Coordinates of C-alpha atoms in Angstrom, one line a residue:
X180 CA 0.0 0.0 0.0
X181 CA 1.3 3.6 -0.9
X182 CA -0.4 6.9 0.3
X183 CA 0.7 9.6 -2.1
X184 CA -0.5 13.5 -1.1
X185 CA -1.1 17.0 -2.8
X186 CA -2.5 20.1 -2.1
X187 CA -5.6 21.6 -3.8
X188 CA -5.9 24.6 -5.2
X189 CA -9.6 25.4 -4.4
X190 CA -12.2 28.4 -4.8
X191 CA -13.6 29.8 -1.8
X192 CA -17.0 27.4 -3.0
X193 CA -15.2 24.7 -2.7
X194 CA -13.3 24.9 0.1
X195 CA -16.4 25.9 1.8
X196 CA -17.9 22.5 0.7
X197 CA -14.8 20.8 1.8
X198 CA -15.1 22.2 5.2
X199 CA -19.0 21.5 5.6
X200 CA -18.0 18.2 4.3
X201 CA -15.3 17.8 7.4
X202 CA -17.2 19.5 9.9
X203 CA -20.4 16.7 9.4
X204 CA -17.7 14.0 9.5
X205 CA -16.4 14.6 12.7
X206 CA -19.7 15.2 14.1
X207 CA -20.8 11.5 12.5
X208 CA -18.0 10.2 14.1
X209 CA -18.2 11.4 17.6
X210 CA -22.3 11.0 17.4
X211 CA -21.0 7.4 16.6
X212 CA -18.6 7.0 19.2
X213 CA -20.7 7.8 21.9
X214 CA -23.7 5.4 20.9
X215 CA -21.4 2.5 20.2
X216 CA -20.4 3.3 23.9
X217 CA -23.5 3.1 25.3
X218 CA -24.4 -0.4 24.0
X219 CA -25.9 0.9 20.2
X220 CA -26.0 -1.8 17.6
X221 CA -24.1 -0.7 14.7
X222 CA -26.8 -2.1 11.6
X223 CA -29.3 0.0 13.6
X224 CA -27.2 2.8 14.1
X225 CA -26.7 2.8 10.5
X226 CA -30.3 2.8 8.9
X227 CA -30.6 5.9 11.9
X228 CA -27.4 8.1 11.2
X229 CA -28.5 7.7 7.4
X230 CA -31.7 9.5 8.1
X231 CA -30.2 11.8 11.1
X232 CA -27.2 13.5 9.4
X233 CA -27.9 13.1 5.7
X234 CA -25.0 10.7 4.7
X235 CA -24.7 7.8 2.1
X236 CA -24.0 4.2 3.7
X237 CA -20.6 4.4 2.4
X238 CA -20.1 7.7 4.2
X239 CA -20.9 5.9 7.0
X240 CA -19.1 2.8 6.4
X241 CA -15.9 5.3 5.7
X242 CA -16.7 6.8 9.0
X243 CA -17.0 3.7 11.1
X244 CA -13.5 2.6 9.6
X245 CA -11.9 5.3 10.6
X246 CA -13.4 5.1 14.2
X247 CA -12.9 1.3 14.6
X248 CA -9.5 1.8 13.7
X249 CA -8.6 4.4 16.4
X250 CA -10.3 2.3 18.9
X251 CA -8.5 -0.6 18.4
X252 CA -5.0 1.1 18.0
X253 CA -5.6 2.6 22.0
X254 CA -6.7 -1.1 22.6
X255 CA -3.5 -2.3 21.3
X256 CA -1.1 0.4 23.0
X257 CA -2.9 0.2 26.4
X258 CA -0.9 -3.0 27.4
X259 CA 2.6 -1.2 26.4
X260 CA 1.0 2.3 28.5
X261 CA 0.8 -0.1 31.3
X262 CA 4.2 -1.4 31.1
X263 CA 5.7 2.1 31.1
X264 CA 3.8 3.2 33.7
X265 CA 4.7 0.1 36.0
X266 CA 8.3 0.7 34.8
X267 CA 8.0 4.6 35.5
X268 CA 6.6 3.8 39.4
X269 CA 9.2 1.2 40.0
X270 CA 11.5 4.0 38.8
X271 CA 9.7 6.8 41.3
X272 CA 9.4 4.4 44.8
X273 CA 13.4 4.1 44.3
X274 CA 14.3 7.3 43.8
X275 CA 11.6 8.2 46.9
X276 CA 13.7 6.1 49.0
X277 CA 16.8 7.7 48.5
X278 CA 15.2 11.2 49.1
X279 CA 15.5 12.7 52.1
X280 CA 14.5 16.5 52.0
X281 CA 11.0 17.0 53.7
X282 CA 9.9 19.5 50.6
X283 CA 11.5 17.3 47.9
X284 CA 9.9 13.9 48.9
X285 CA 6.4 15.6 49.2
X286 CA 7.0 16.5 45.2
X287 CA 8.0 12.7 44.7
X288 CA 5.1 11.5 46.5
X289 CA 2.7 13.5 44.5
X290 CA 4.1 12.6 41.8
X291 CA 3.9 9.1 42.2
X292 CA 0.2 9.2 43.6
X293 CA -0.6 10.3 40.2
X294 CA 1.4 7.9 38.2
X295 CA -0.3 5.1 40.3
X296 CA -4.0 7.0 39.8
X297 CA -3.1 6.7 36.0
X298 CA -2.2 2.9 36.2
X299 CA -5.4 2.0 38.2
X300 CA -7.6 3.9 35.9
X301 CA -5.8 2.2 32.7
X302 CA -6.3 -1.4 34.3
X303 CA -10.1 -0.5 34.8
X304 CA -10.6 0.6 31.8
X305 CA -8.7 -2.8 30.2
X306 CA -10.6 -5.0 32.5
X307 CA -13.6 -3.2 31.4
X308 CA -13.1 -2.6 27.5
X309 CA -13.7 1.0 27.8
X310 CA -12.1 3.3 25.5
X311 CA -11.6 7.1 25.8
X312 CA -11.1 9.3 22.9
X313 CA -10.4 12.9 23.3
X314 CA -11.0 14.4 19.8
X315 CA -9.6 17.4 19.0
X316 CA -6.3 16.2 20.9
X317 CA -6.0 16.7 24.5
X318 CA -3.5 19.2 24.6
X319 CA -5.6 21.6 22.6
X320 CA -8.9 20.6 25.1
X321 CA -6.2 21.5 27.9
X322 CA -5.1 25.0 26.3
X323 CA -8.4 26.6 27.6
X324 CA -7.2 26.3 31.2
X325 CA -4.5 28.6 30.3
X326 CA -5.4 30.8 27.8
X327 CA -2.9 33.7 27.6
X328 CA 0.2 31.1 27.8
X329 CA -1.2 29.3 24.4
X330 CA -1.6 32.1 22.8
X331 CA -5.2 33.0 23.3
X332 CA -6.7 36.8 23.9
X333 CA -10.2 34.7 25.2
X334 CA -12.0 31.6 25.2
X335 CA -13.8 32.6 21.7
X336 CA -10.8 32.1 19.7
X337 CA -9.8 29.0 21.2
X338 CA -13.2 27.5 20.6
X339 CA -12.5 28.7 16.9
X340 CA -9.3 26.5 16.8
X341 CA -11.0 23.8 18.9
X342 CA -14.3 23.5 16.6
X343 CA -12.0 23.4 13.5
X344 CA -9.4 20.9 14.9
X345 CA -12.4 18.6 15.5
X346 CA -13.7 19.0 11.8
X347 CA -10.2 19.1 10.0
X348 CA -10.3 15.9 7.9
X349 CA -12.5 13.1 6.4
X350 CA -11.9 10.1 4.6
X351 CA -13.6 8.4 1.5
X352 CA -13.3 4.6 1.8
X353 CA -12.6 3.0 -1.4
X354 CA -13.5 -1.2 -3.2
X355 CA -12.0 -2.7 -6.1
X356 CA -16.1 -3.4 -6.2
X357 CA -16.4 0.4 -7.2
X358 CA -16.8 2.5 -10.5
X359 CA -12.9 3.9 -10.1
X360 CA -12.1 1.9 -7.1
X361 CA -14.3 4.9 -5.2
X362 CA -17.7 5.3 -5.6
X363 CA -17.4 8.4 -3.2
X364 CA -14.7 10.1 -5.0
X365 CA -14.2 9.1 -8.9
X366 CA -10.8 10.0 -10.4
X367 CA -10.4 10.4 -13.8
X368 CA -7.3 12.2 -16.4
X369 CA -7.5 14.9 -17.9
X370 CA -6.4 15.7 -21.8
X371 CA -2.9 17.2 -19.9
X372 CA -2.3 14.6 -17.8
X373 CA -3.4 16.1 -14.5
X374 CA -6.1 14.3 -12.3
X375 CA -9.4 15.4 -11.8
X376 CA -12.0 14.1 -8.8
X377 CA -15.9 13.8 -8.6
X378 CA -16.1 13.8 -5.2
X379 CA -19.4 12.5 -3.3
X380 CA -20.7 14.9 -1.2
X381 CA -23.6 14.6 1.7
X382 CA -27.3 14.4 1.3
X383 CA -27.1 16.8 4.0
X384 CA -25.5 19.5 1.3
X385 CA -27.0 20.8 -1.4
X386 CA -24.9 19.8 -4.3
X387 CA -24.6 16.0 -5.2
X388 CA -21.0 15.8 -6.4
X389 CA -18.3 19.0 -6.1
X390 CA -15.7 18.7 -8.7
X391 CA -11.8 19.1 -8.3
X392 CA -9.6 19.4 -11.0
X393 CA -5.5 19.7 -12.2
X394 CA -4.2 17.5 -9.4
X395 CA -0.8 17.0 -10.0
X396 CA 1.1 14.8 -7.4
X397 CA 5.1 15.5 -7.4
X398 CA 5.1 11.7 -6.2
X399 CA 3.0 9.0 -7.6
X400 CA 1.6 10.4 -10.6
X401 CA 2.0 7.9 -12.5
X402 CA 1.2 5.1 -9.7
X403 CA -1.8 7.0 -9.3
X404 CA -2.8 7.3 -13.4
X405 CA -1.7 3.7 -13.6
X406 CA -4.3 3.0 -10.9
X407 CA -7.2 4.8 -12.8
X408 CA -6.2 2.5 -16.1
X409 CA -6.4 -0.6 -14.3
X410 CA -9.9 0.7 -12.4
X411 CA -11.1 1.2 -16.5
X412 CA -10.2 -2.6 -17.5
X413 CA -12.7 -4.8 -18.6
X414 CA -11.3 -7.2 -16.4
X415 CA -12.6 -6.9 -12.8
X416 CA -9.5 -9.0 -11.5
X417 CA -7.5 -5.7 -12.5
X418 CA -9.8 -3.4 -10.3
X419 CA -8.1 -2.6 -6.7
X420 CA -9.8 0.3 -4.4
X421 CA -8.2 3.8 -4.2
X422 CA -8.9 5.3 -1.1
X423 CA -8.8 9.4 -0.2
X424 CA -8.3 11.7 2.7
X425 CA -8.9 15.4 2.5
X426 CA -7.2 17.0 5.3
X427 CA -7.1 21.2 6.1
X428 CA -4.0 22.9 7.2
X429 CA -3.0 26.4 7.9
X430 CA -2.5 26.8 4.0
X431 CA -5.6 24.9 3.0
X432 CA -6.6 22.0 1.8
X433 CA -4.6 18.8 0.8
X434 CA -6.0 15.2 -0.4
X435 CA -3.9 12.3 0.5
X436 CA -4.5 9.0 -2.4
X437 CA -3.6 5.5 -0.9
X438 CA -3.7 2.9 -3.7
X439 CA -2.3 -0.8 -3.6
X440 CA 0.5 -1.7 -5.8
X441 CA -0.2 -4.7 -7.8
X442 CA 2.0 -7.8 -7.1
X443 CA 4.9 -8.7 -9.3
X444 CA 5.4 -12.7 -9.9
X445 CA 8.9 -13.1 -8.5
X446 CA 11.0 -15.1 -10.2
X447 CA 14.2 -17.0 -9.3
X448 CA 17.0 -18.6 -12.0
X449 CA 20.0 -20.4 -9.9
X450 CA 22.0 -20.9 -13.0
X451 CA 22.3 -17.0 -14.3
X452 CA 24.3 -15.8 -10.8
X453 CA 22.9 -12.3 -9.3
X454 CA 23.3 -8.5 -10.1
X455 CA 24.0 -6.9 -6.7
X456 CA 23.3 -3.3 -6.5
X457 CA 24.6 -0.9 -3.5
X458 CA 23.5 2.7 -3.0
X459 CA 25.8 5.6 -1.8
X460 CA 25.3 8.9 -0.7
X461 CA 27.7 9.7 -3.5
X462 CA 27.5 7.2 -6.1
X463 CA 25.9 3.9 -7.1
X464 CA 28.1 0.5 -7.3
X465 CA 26.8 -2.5 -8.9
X466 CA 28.7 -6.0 -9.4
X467 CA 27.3 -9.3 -11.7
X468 CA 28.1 -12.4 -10.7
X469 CA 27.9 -15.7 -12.2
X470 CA 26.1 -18.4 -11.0
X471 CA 28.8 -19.7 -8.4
X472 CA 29.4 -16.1 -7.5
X473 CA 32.8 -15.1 -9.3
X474 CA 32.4 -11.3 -10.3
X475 CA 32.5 -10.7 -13.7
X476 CA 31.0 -7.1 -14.1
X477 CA 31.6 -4.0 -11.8

């Protein structure tokens, strides 16, 4: 799998639809989180959040993907969390011992009453299956505690940065099943060679499709156009799924393309000996062997 990325050159319009677009994602995906928390069956939730927010099933497909994957990622690094926090307490107890200054082992204590606070909590929440997700990013939640030090003249403008740091980014979940690998975002080439996309927006929005044109990718290009030919063959067993991400920035908009490289039959001869190939900072060095490894080209 490769993820290749460009930025957009948009019109107001449409980076106005992009950021709609983002800002009913994220509120999909938290609406989501919290129901699937609470016990909500997901076919269920899906007929309702159809009907709710105004999405297609694949929108909501793309956004339970995304979702399921962050959950099970803080599933997965909980045990090694655990481990470093065990480690960091073992660390804290000895270094308590050896500290002897009244003022100084009342900061060590503290400090390792909360280390210990965070390792119960993470065990219960283990043993439990719960899963906390602060979206947005924790550090930002945290800056409106101490406003002036991150930068902030009042509590408005952080909630500006807050509210767009929660609707930044969306994802369109591709199929090799798909017309272009994507039903949500087609890509086709233009005349020129650039890339153009028909992406899918919301029920919710007014327009059905918002289209995007003169991509040009300084990496992948041609991985990318090669992907759209194999999408176009008459031969489903060529098809493979293309999958997007628009994400915003401080200088826009960007859409990242992940496509899967088609396999190569490898092939393996004993009796022609082996081209080995060595790369320098400065220079490239090759050798050819035969087939009972003698050099015979360099």
């Amino acid at each position: 799998m490769r993820t290749y990325q460009t930025r957009l050159h948009l019109t107001p319009e449409q980076a106005s639809q992009l950021s709609a677009y983002a800002s009913l994602y994220g509120k999909v995906e938290r609406t989501l989180f919290a129901r699937l928390a609470a016990g909500g069956e997901l076919n269920e939730l899906k007929r309702d959040f159809q009907i709710e927010f105004g999405i297609t099933a694949r929108q909501f497909n793309a956004v339970h993907t995304g979702l399921k994957g962050k959950i099970t990622s803080i599933r997965e690094r909980r045990t090694g969390l655990i481990k470093e926090l065990e480690a960091r307490i073992k660390k804290a107890k000895a270094v308590l011992k050896k500290t002897a200054k009244p003022f100084t082992r009342h900061q060590k204590q503290r400090r390792l009453s909360i280390l210990e606070h965070k390792l119960q909590a993470m065990k219960e929440d283990r043993q439990s299956g719960a899963v906390r997700i602060c979206f947005g990013s924790k550090r930002l939640f945290r800056a409106q505690f101490t406003l002036e030090a991150n930068g902030y003249t009042d509590l408005a403008q952080w909630k500006t940065d807050w509210q767009q740091s929660r609707s930044s980014q969306f994802a369109v979940l591709g199929s090799k099943d798909e017309t272009s690998g994507c039903q949500g975002c087609v890509a086709t080439v233009a005349e020129d060679g650039s890339i153009s996309l028909r992406l899918r927006l919301p029920n919710a929005h007014g327009d059905k499709y918002l289209p995007i044109s003169g991509l040009s990718f300084d990496y992948g290009q041609k991985a990318i156009i090669a992907a759209i030919g194999r999408n176009q063959s008459s031969d489903k067993h060529d098809w493979q799924a293309v999958g997007y991400r628009f994400v915003r920035d401080t200088k826009g908009w960007r859409v990242f393309v992940s496509i899967e490289l088609p396999e190569v039959a490898r092939k393996s001869h004993k009796d022609i000996g082996v081209i080995g190939i060595d790369i320098n900072a400065g220079h490239l060095a090759l050798t050819e062997t035969d087939r009972f490894g003698n050099p015979i080209a360099f």
